[in-house]
mmCIF file of C-alpha atoms in Angstrom:
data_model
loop_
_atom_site.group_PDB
_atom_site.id
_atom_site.type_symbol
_atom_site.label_atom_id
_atom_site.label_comp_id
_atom_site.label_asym_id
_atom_site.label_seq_id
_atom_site.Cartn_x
_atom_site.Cartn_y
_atom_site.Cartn_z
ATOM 1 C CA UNK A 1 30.287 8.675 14.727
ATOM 2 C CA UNK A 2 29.156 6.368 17.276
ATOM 3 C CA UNK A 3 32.294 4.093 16.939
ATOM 4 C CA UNK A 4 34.482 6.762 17.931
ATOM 5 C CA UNK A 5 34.646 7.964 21.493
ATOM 6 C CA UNK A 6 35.789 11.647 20.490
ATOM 7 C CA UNK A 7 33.105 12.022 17.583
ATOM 8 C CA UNK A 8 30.377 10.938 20.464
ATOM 9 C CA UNK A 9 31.731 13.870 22.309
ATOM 10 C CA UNK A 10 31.538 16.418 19.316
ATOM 11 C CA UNK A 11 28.119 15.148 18.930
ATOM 12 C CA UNK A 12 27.175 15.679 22.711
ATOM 13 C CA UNK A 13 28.230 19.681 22.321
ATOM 14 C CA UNK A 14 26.337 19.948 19.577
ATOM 15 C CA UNK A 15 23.267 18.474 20.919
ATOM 16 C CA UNK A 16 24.269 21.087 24.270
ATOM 17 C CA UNK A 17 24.576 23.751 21.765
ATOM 18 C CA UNK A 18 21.022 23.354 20.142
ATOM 19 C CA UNK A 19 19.285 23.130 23.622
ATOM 20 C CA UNK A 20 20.954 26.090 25.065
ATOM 21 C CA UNK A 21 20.312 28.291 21.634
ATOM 22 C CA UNK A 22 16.599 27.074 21.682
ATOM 23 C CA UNK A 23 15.279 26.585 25.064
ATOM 24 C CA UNK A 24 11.932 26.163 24.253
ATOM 25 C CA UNK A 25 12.864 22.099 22.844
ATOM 26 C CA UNK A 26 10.961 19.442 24.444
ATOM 27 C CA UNK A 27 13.957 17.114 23.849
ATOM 28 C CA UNK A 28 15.367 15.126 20.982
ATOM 29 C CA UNK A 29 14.637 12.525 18.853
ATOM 30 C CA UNK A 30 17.371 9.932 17.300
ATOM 31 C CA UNK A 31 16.664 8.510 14.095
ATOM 32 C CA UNK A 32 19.026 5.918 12.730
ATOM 33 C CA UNK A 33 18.038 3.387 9.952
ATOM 34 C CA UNK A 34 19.478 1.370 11.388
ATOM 35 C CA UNK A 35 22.210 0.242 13.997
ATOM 36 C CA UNK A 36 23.652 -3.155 12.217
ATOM 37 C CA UNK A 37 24.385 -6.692 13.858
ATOM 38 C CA UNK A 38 28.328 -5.773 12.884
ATOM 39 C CA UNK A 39 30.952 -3.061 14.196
ATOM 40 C CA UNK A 40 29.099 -3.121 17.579
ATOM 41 C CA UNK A 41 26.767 -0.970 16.422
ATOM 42 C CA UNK A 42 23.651 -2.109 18.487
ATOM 43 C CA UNK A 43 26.389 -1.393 21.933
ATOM 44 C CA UNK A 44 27.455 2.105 20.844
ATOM 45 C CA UNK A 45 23.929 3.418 20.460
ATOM 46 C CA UNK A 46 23.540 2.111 23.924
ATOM 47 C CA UNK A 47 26.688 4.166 24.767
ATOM 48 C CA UNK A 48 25.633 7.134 23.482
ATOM 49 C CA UNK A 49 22.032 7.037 24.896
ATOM 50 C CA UNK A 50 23.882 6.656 28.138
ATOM 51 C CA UNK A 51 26.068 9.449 27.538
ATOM 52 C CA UNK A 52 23.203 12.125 26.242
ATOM 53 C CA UNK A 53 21.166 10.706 29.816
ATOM 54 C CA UNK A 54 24.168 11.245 31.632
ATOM 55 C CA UNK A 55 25.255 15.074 30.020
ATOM 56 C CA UNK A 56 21.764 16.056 30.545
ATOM 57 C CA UNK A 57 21.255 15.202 34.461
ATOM 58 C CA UNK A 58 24.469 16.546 34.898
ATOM 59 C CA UNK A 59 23.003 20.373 33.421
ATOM 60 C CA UNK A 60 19.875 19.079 35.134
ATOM 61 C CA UNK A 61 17.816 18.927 32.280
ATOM 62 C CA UNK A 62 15.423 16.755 33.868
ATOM 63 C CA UNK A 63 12.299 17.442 31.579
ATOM 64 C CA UNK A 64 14.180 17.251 28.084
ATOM 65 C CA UNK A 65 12.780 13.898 25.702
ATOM 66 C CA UNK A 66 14.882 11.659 25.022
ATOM 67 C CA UNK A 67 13.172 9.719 22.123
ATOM 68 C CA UNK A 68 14.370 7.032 19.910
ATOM 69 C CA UNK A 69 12.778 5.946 16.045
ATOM 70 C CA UNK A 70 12.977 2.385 15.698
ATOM 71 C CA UNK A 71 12.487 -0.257 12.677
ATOM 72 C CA UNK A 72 9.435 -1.866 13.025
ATOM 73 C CA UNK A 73 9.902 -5.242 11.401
ATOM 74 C CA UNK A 74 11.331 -8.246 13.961
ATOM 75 C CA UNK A 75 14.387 -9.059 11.560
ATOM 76 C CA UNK A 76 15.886 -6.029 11.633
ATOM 77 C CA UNK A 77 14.771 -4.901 15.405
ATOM 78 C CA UNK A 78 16.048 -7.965 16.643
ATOM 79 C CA UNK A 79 20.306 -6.965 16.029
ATOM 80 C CA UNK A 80 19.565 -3.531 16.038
ATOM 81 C CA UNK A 81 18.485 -2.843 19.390
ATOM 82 C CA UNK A 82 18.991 -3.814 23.610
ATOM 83 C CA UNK A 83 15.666 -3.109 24.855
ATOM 84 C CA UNK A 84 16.822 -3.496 28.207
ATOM 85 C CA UNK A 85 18.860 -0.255 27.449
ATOM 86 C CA UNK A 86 16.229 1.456 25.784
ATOM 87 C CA UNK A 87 14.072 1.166 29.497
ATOM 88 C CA UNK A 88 17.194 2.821 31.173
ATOM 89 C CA UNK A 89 17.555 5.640 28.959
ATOM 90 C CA UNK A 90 14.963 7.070 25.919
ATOM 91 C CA UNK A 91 11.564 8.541 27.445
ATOM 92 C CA UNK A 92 10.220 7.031 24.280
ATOM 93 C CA UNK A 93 10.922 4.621 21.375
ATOM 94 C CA UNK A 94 9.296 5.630 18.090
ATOM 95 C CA UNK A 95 7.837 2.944 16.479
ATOM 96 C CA UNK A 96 8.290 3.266 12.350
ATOM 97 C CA UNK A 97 5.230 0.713 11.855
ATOM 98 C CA UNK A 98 5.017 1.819 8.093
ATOM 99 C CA UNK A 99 5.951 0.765 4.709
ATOM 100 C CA UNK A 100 5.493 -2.904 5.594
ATOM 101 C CA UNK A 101 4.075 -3.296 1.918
ATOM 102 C CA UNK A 102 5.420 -0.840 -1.607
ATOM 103 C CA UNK A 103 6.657 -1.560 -4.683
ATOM 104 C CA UNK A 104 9.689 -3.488 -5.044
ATOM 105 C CA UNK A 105 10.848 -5.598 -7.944
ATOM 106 C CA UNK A 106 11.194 -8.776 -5.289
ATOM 107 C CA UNK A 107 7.583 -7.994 -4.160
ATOM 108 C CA UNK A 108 6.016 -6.965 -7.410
ATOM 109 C CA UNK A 109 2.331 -6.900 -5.856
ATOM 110 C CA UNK A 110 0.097 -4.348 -4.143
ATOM 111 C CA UNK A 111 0.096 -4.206 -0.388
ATOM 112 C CA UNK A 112 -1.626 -2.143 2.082
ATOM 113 C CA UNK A 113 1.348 0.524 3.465
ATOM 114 C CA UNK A 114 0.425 -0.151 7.641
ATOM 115 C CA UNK A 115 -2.064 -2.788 8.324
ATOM 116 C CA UNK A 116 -2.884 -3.230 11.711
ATOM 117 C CA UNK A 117 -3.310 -7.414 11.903
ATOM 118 C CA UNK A 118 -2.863 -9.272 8.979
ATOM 119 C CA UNK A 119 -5.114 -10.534 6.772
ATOM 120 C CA UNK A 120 -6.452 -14.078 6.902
ATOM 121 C CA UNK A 121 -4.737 -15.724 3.982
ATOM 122 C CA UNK A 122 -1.236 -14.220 4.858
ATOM 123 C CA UNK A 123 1.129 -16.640 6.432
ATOM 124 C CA UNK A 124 4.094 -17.281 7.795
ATOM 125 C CA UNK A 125 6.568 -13.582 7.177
ATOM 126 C CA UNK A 126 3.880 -12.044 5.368
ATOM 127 C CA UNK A 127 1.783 -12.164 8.656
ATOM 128 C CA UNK A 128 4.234 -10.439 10.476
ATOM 129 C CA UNK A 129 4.435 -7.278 8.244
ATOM 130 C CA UNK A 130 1.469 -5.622 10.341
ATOM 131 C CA UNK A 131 1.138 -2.552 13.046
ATOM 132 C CA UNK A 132 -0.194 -5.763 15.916
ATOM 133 C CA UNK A 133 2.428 -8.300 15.337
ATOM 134 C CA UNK A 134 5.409 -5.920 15.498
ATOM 135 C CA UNK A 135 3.439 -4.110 18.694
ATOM 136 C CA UNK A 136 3.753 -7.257 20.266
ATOM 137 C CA UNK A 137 7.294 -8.423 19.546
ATOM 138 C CA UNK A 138 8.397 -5.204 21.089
ATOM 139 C CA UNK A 139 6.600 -5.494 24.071
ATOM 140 C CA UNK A 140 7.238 -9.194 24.657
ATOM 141 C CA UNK A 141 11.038 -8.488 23.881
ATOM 142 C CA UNK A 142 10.863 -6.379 26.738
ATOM 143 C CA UNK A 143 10.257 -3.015 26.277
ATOM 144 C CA UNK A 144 7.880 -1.077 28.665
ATOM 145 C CA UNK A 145 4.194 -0.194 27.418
ATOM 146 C CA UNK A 146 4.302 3.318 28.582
ATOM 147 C CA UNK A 147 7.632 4.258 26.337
ATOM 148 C CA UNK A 148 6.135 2.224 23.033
ATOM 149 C CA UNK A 149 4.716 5.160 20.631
ATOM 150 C CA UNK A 150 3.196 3.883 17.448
ATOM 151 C CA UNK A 151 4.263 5.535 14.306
ATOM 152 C CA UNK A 152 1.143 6.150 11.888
ATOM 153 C CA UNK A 153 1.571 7.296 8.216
ATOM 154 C CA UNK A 154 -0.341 9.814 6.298
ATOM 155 C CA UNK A 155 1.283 8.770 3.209
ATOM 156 C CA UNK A 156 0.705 5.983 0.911
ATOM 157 C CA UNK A 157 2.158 3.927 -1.801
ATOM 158 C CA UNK A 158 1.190 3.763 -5.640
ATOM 159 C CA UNK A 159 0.850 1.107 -8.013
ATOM 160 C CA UNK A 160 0.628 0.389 -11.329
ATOM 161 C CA UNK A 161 -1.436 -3.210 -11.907
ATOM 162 C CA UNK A 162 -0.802 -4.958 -14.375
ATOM 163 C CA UNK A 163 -4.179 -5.702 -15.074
ATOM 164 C CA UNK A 164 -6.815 -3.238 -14.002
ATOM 165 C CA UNK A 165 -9.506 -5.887 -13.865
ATOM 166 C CA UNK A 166 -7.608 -7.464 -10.875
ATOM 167 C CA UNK A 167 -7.507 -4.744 -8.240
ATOM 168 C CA UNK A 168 -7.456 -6.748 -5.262
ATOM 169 C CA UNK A 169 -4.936 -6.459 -2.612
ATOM 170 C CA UNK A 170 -2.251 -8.566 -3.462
ATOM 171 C CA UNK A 171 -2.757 -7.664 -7.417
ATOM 172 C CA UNK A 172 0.505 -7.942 -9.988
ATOM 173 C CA UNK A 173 1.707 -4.809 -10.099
ATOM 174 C CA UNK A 174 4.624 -3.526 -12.727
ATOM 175 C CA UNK A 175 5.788 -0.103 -10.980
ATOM 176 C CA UNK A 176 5.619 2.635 -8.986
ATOM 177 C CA UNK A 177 1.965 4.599 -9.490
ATOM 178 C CA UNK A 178 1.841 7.718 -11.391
ATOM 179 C CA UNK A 179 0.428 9.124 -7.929
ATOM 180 C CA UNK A 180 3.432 11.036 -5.659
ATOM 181 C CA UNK A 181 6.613 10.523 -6.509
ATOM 182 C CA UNK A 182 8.441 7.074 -7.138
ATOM 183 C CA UNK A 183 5.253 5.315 -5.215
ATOM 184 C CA UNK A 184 5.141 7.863 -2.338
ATOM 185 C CA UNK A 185 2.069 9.913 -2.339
ATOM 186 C CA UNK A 186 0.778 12.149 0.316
ATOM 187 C CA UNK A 187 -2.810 11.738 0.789
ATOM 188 C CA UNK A 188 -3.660 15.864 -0.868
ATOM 189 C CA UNK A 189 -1.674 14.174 -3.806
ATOM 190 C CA UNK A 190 -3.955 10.456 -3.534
ATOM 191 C CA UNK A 191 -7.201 12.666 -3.145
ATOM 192 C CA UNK A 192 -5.991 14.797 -6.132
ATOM 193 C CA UNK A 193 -5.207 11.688 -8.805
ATOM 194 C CA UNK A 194 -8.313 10.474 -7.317
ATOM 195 C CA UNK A 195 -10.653 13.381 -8.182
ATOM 196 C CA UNK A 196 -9.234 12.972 -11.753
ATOM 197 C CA UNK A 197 -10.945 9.744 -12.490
ATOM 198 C CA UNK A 198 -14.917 9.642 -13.226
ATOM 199 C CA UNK A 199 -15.248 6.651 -10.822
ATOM 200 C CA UNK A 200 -12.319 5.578 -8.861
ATOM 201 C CA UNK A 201 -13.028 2.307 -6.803
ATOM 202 C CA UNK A 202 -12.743 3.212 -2.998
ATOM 203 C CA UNK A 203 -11.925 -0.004 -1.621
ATOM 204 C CA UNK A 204 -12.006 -1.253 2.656
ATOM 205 C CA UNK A 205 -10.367 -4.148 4.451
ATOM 206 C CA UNK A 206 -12.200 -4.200 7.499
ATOM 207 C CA UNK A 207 -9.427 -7.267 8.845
ATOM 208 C CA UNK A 208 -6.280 -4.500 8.619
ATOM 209 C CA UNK A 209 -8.258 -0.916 9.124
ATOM 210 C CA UNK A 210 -6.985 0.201 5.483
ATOM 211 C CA UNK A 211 -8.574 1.717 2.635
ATOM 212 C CA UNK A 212 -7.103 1.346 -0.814
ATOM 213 C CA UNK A 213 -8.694 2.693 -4.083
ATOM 214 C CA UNK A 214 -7.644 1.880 -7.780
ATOM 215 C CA UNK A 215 -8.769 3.873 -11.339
ATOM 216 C CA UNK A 216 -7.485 1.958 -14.408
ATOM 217 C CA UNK A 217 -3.819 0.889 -13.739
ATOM 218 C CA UNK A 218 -3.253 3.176 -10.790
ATOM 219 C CA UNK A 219 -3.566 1.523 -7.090
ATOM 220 C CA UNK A 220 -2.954 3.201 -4.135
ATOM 221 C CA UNK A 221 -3.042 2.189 -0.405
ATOM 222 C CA UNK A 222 -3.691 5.229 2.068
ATOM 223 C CA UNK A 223 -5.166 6.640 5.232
ATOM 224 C CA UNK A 224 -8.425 7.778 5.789
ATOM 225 C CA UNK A 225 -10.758 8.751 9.116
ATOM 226 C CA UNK A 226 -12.231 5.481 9.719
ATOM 227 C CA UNK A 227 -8.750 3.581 9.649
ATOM 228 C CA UNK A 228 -6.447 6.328 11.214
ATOM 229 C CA UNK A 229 -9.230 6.150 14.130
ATOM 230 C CA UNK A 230 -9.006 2.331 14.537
ATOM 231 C CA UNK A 231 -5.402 2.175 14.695
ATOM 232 C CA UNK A 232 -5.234 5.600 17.020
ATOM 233 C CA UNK A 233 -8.161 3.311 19.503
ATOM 234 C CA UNK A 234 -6.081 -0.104 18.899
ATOM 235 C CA UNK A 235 -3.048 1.998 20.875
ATOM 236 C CA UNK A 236 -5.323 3.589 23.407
ATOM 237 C CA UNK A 237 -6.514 0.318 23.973
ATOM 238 C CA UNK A 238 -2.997 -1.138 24.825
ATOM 239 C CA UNK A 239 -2.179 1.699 27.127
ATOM 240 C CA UNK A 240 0.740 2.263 24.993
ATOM 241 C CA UNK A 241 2.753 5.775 25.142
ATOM 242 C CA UNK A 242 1.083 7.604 22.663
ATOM 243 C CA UNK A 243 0.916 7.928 18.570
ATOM 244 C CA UNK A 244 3.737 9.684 16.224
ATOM 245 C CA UNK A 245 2.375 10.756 13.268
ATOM 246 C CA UNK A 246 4.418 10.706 9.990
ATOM 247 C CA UNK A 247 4.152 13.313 8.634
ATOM 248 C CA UNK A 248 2.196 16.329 8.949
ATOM 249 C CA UNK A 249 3.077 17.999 5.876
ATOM 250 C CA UNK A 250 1.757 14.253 4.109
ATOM 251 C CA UNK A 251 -1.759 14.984 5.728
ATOM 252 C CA UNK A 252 -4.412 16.865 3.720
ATOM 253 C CA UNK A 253 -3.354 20.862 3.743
ATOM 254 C CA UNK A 254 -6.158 21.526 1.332
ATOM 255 C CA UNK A 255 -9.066 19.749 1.840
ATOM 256 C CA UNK A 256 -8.488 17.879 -1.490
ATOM 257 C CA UNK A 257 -10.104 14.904 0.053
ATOM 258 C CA UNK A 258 -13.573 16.437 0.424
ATOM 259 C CA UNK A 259 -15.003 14.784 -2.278
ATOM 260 C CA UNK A 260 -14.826 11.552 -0.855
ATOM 261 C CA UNK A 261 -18.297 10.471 0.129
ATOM 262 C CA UNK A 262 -17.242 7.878 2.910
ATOM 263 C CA UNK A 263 -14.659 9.672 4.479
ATOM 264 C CA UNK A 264 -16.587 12.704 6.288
ATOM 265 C CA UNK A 265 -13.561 14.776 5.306
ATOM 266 C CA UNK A 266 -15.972 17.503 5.066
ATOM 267 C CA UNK A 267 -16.231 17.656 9.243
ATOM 268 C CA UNK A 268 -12.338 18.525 9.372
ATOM 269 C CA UNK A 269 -11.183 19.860 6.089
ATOM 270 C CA UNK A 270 -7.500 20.438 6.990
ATOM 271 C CA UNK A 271 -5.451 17.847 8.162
ATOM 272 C CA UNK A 272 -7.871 15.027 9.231
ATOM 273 C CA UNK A 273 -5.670 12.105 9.513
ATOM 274 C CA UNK A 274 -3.414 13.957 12.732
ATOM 275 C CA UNK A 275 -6.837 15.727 14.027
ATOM 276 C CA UNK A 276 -8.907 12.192 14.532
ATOM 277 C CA UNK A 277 -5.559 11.075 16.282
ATOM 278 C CA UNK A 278 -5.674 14.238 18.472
ATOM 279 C CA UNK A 279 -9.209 13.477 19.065
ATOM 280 C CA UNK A 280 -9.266 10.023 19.957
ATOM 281 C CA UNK A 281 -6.218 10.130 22.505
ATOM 282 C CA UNK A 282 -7.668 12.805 24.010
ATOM 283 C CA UNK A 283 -10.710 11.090 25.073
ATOM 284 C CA UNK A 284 -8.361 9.663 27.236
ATOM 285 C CA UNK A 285 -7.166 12.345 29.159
#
């Protein structure tokens, strides 16, 4: 669509369409996984940032978002994206800083699903797959503090290990968990295969804010209060634009996670993760 001058303008009547039909929009968000080093893709989302900017002064839709979801690791970030443009045009740029470690057969180990700084022993790429480092890149590539909003999951990924004695992070894993579905697993469904086991091992990396937990084979990297908070307090710290949670719907709807002795779930039943975000940013207001 981008490629093609007439398809950008079917896509800008659309977009008119919406906001006239629902007025009560705050804007729009772009997500594209993701603009590719070939067929000038990185210059025609420029273009048509330009051209929704341009479309919406001219109806004088001044106070419409413009917003913008963007890969998180360097190596992709790098050919996808002219940060200088972004500045000129998107009120924000959504920051997908998420899924930096699941199950793949090239990386058949457990990881932690959004670290914020790496952990001592990783090196070289592996210390770049963390909330901090990519934070960083982004802002010393250029882009402006105030537009930066860091994406935070309320998902996690599953495991199975291959041995349950060895349930560190960084384990040999064979799989997907039996948690959620092909390693996704929203944290009602974590707290749920959780509150199967007798004893599950609730696990901490104080270096990366993230919990983990494992019960026989099954290994799962989540969110919890304590880490959600550090990461929501490592952005107010930065002065950054603000948090995007992903995704409500993954949060806990049904207090599931109550049972969790060092989580204080019990304080906010229903959707903790995206309520100790609200809270924290708003001690800033």
């Amino acid at each position: 669509m981008v490629a093609n001058h007439a398809m950008r303008k079917v896509f800008l009547r659309s977009l008119r369409e919406i906001l006239r039909t629902y007025p009560s929009l705050d804007g729009i968000d772009l997500d594209w996984e993701f603009p590719s080093a070939y067929d000038r893709e990185r210059m025609h989302l420029s273009q048509l940032l330009y051209q929704i900017r341009t479309e919406w002064r001219r109806e004088k839709r001044t106070n419409d978002i413009l917003s913008l979801a963007v890969a998180a690791p360097e190596g992709i970030a790098l050919y996808a994206y002219d940060i200088r443009q972004l500045n000129l045009y998107a009120d924000y740029v959504n920051l997908m800083s998420y899924d930096f470690h699941f199950y793949r057969e090239d990386t058949p180990f457990t990881g932690l699903n959004a670290p914020l700084y790496a952990r001592s022993q990783e090196r070289s790429l592996m210390a770049t797959f963390n909330i901090n480092y990519t934070v960083h890149w982004w802002l010393q590539s250029g882009l402006e503090p105030q537009r930066l909003v860091v994406g935070l999951p309320t998902y996690g990924h599953s495991f199975t290990l291959v041995n349950p004695l060895n349930h560190r992070i960084g384990a040999p894993a064979s799989g997907y968990g039996k948690c959620g579905q092909l390693g996704f697993t929203t944290l009602t469904e974590t707290c749920e295969c959780a509150s199967k086991f007798f004893k599950p091992n609730l696990s901490y990396d104080a270096e990366s804010c993230s919990p983990y937990l494992s019960a026989l084979q099954e290994w799962i990297s989540y969110e919890n209060q304590k880490s959600i908070a550090c990461k929501a307090n490592y952005v107010k710290s930065l002065n950054l634009g603000g948090v995007m949670v992903f995704s409500l719907n993954a949060d806990d709807l049904r207090n599931s996670c109550s049972f969790m002795p060092n989580l204080k779930y019990s304080e906010k039943p229903v959707f903790p993760l995206t309520q100790a975000i609200k809270d924290i940013l708003r001690e800033s207001l």
